[in-house]
Short mmCIF file of C-alpha atoms in Angstrom, two decimals:
data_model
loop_
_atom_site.label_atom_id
_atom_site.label_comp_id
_atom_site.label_asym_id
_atom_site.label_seq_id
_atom_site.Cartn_x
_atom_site.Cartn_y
_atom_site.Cartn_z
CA UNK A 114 0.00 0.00 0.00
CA UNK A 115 1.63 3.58 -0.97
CA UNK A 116 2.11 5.75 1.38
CA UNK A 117 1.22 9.36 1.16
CA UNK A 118 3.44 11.80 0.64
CA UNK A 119 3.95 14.16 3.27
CA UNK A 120 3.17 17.81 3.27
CA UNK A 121 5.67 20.16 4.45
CA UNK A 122 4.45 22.97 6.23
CA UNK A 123 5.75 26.52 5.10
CA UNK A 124 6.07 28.51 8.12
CA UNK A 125 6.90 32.04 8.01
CA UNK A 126 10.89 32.34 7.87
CA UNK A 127 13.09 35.00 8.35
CA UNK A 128 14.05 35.41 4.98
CA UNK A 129 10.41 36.71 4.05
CA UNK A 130 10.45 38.72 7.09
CA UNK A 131 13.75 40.32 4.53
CA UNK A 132 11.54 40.23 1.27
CA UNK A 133 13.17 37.39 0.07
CA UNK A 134 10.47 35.47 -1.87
CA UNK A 135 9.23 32.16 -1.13
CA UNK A 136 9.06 29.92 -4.73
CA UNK A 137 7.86 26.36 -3.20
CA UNK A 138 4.81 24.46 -2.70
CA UNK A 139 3.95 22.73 0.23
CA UNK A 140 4.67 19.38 -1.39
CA UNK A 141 6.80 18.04 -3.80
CA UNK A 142 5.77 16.92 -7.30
CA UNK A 143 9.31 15.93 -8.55
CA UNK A 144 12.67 14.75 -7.69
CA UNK A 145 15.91 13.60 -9.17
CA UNK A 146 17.62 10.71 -8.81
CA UNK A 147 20.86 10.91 -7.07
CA UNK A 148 21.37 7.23 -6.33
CA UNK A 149 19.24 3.81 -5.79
CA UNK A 150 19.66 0.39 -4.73
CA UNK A 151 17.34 -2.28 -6.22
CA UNK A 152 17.27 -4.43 -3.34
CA UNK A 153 18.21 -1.80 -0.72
CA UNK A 154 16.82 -1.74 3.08
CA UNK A 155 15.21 2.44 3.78
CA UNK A 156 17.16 4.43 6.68
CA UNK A 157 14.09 6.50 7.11
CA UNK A 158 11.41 3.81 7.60
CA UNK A 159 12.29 0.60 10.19
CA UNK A 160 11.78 -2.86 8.48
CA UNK A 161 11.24 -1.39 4.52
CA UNK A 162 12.72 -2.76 1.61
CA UNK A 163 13.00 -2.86 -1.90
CA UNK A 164 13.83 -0.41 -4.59
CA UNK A 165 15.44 2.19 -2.38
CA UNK A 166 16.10 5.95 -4.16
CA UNK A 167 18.10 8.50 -2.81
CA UNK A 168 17.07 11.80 -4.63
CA UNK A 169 16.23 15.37 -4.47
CA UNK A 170 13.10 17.29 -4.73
CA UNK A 171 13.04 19.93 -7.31
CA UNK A 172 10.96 22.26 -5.49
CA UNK A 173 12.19 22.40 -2.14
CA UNK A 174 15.79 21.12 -2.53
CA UNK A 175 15.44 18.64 0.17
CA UNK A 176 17.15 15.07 -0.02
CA UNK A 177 14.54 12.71 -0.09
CA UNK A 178 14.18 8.83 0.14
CA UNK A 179 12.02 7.27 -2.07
CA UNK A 180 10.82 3.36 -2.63
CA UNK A 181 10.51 2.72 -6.25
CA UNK A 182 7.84 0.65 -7.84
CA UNK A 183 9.37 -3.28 -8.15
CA UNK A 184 10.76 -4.52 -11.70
CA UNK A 185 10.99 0.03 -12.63
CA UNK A 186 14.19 0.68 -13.85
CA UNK A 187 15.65 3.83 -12.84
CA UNK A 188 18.49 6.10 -14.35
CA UNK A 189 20.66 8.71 -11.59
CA UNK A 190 19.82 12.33 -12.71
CA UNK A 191 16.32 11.06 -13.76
CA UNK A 192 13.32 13.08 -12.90
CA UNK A 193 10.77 11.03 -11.48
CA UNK A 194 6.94 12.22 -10.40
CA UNK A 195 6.45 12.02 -6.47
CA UNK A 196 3.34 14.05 -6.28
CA UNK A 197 -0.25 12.66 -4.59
CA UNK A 198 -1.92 11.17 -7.20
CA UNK A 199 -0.86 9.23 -10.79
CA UNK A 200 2.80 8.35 -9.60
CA UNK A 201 3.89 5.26 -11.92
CA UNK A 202 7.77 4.62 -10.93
CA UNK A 203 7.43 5.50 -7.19
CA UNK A 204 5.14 3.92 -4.70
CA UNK A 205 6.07 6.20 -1.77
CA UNK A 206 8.40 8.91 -0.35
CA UNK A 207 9.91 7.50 2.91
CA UNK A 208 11.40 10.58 4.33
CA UNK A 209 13.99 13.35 4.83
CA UNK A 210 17.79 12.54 4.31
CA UNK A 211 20.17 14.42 5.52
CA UNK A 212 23.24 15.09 3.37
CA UNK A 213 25.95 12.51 5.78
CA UNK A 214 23.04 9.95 5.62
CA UNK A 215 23.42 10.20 1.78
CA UNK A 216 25.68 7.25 -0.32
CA UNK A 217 28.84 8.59 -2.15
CA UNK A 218 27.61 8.26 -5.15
CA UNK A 219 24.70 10.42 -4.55
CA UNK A 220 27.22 12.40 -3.28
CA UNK A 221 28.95 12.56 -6.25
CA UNK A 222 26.01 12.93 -8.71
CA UNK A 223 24.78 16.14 -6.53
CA UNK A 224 26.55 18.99 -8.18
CA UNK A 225 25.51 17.89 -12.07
CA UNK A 226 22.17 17.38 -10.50
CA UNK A 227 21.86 20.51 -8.89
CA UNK A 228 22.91 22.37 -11.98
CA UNK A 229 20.55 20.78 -13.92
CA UNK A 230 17.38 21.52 -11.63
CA UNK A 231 18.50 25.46 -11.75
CA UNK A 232 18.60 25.60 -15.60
CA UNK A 233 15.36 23.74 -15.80
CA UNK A 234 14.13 26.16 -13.47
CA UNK A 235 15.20 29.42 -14.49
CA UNK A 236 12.98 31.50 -14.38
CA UNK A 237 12.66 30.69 -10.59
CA UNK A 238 16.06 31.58 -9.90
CA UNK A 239 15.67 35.24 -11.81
CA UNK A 240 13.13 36.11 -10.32
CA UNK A 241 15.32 35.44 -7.04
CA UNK A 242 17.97 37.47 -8.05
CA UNK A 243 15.47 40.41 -9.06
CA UNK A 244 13.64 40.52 -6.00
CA UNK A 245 16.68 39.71 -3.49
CA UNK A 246 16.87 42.38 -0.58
CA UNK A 247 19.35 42.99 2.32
CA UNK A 248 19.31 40.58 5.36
CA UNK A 249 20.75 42.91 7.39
CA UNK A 250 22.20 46.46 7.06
CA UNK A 251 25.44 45.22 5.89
CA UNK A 252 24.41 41.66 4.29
CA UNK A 253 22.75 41.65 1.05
CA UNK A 254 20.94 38.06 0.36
CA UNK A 255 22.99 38.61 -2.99
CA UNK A 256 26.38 38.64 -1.28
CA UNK A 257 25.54 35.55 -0.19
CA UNK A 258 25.95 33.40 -3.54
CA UNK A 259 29.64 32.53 -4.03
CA UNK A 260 31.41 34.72 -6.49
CA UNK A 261 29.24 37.96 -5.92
CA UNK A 262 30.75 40.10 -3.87
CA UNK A 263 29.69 44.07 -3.43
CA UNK A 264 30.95 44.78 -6.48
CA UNK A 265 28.88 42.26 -8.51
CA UNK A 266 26.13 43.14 -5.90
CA UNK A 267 26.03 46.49 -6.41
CA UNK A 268 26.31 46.14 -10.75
CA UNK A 269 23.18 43.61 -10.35
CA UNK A 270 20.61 45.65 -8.36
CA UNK A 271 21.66 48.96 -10.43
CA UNK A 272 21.30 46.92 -13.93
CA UNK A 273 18.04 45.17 -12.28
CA UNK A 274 16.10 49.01 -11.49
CA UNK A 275 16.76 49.94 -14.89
CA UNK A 276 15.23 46.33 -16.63
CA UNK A 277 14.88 43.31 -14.77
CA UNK A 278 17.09 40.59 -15.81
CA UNK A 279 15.48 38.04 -17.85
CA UNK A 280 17.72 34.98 -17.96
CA UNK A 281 21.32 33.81 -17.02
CA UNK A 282 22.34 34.90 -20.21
CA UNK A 283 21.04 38.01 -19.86
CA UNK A 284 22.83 38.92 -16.06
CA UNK A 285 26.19 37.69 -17.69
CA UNK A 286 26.19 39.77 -20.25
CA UNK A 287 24.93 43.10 -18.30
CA UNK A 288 26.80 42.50 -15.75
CA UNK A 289 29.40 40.15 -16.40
CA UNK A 290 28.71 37.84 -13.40
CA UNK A 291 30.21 34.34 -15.40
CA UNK A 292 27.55 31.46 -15.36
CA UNK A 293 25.34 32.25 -12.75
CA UNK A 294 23.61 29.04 -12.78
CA UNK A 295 26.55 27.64 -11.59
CA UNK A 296 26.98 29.85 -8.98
CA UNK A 297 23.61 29.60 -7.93
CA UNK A 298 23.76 25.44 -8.13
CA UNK A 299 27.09 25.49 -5.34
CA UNK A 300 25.03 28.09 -2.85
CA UNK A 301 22.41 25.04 -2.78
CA UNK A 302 24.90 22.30 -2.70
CA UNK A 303 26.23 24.21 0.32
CA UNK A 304 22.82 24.45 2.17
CA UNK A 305 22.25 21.12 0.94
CA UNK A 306 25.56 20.14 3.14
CA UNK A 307 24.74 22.41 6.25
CA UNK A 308 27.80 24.53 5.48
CA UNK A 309 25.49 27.67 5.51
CA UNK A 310 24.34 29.18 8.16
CA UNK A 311 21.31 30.67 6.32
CA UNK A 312 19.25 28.68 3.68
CA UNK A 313 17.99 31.27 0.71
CA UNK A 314 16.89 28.22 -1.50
CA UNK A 315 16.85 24.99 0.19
CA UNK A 316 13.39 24.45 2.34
CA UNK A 317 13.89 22.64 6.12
#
C-alpha cells in the first residue's frame, strides 16, 4: 500500500520577514535521482525494503528517500513524479535525508544534479535574483551566492532598477557575473551540506 506523501508545512521564515520570496509548494511533485539500490533496506522507515532511491526534490531542494515501484528501472539524474496522485515509478516517499546519511555516489552525482534543476528552473532563480533584498544592514541576500561580492552586488541591483534581468544569459552579459547558474547550483549544494548558516533556497 503507498504511502502518502507528506506535506511540508511553510512557516513564516526570516528570509520573508527580509523580502526574500518564497518559490515552493507545500509538497513536492518531482525529484531527481541521485542514487538507488534495487534491493536496498530504507534508513528513514524501520523494516522497509525494496527499490530504495536516494534523490532530491526539485521544489524544495530537500534530499529525499524514495521506494521505487518493483521490476521500474531507474536512471541517476532522472526526474521522477512524487506528487499525490498518478505516480507510476514510485510507490512512496519515505522521508527526509540528511546530506551525511546520503551514499557517495549520490554524493557525487549532486553537483551535475543541482545544476541541472536550476537551468530547468530558471525562471525561478531570476526572479530570485530580481527581487533579493538585504538581510541585514550590511548583508545583502545577494552577497551571499559565491562569487558575488559588493561589487557584482552592487552592478546587479543597479542593472536590475533599470530592466529586470530576464535569464542567465542576460545577467552575464549586463553585468558580467560568469555562469550564474553555476553559482547559484554550489550556494544550494552548500545548504544542501549544512555549510550555511542561512538557507535562501533549500526548504527545512
Amino acid at each position: 500500500m503507498s504511502k502518502p506523501t507528506p506535506h511540508y508545512n511553510s512557516g513564516r521564515t526570516s528570509e520573508q520577514s527580509s523580502g526574500i520570496q518564497q518559490y515552493q509548494r507545500k509538497y513536492e511533485e518531482y525529484a531527481y535521482v541521485l542514487d538507488f539500490t534495487q534491493r536496498g533496506k530504507s534508513i528513514t522507515v524501520r523494516g522497509r525494503e525494496g527499490i530504495i532511491i536516494q534523490a532530491i526534490g526539485e521544489e524544495r531542494l530537500t534530499l529525499l528517500e524514495l521506494l521505487g515501484v518493483q521490476n521500474m528501472n531507474f536512471e541517476t539524474g532522472e526526474r521522477v513524479y512524487i506528487g499525490r496522485e498518478g505516480r507510476d515509478k514510485v510507490m512512496s516517499v519515505l522521508g527526509r535525508l540528511e546530506y551525511n546519511h546520503i551514499s557517495q555516489s549520490a554524493k557525487n552525482e549532486l553537483t551535475n544534479t543541482v545544476e541541472k534543476i536550476v537551468i530547468a528552473n530558471e525562471k525561478r532563480f531570476i526572479d530570485y535574483i530580481n527581487i533579493a533584498q538585504p538581510i541585514t544592514p550590511r548583508i545583502h541576500a545577494l552577497e551571499l551566492i559565491p562569487g558575488i561580492g559588493k561589487t557584482y552586488m552592487m552592478s546587479i541591483i543597479k542593472a536590475r532598477d533599470k530592466k529586470r534581468f530576464e535569464s542567465f544569459a542576460d545577467i552575464q552579459n549586463r553585468v558580467g557575473l560568469r555562469d550564474p547558474s553555476k553559482l547559484i547550483a554550489k550556494r544550494i549544494i552548500d545548504e544542501i551540506a549544512g555549510e550555511a548558516r542561512m538557507n535562501l533556497f533549500v526548504r527545512k
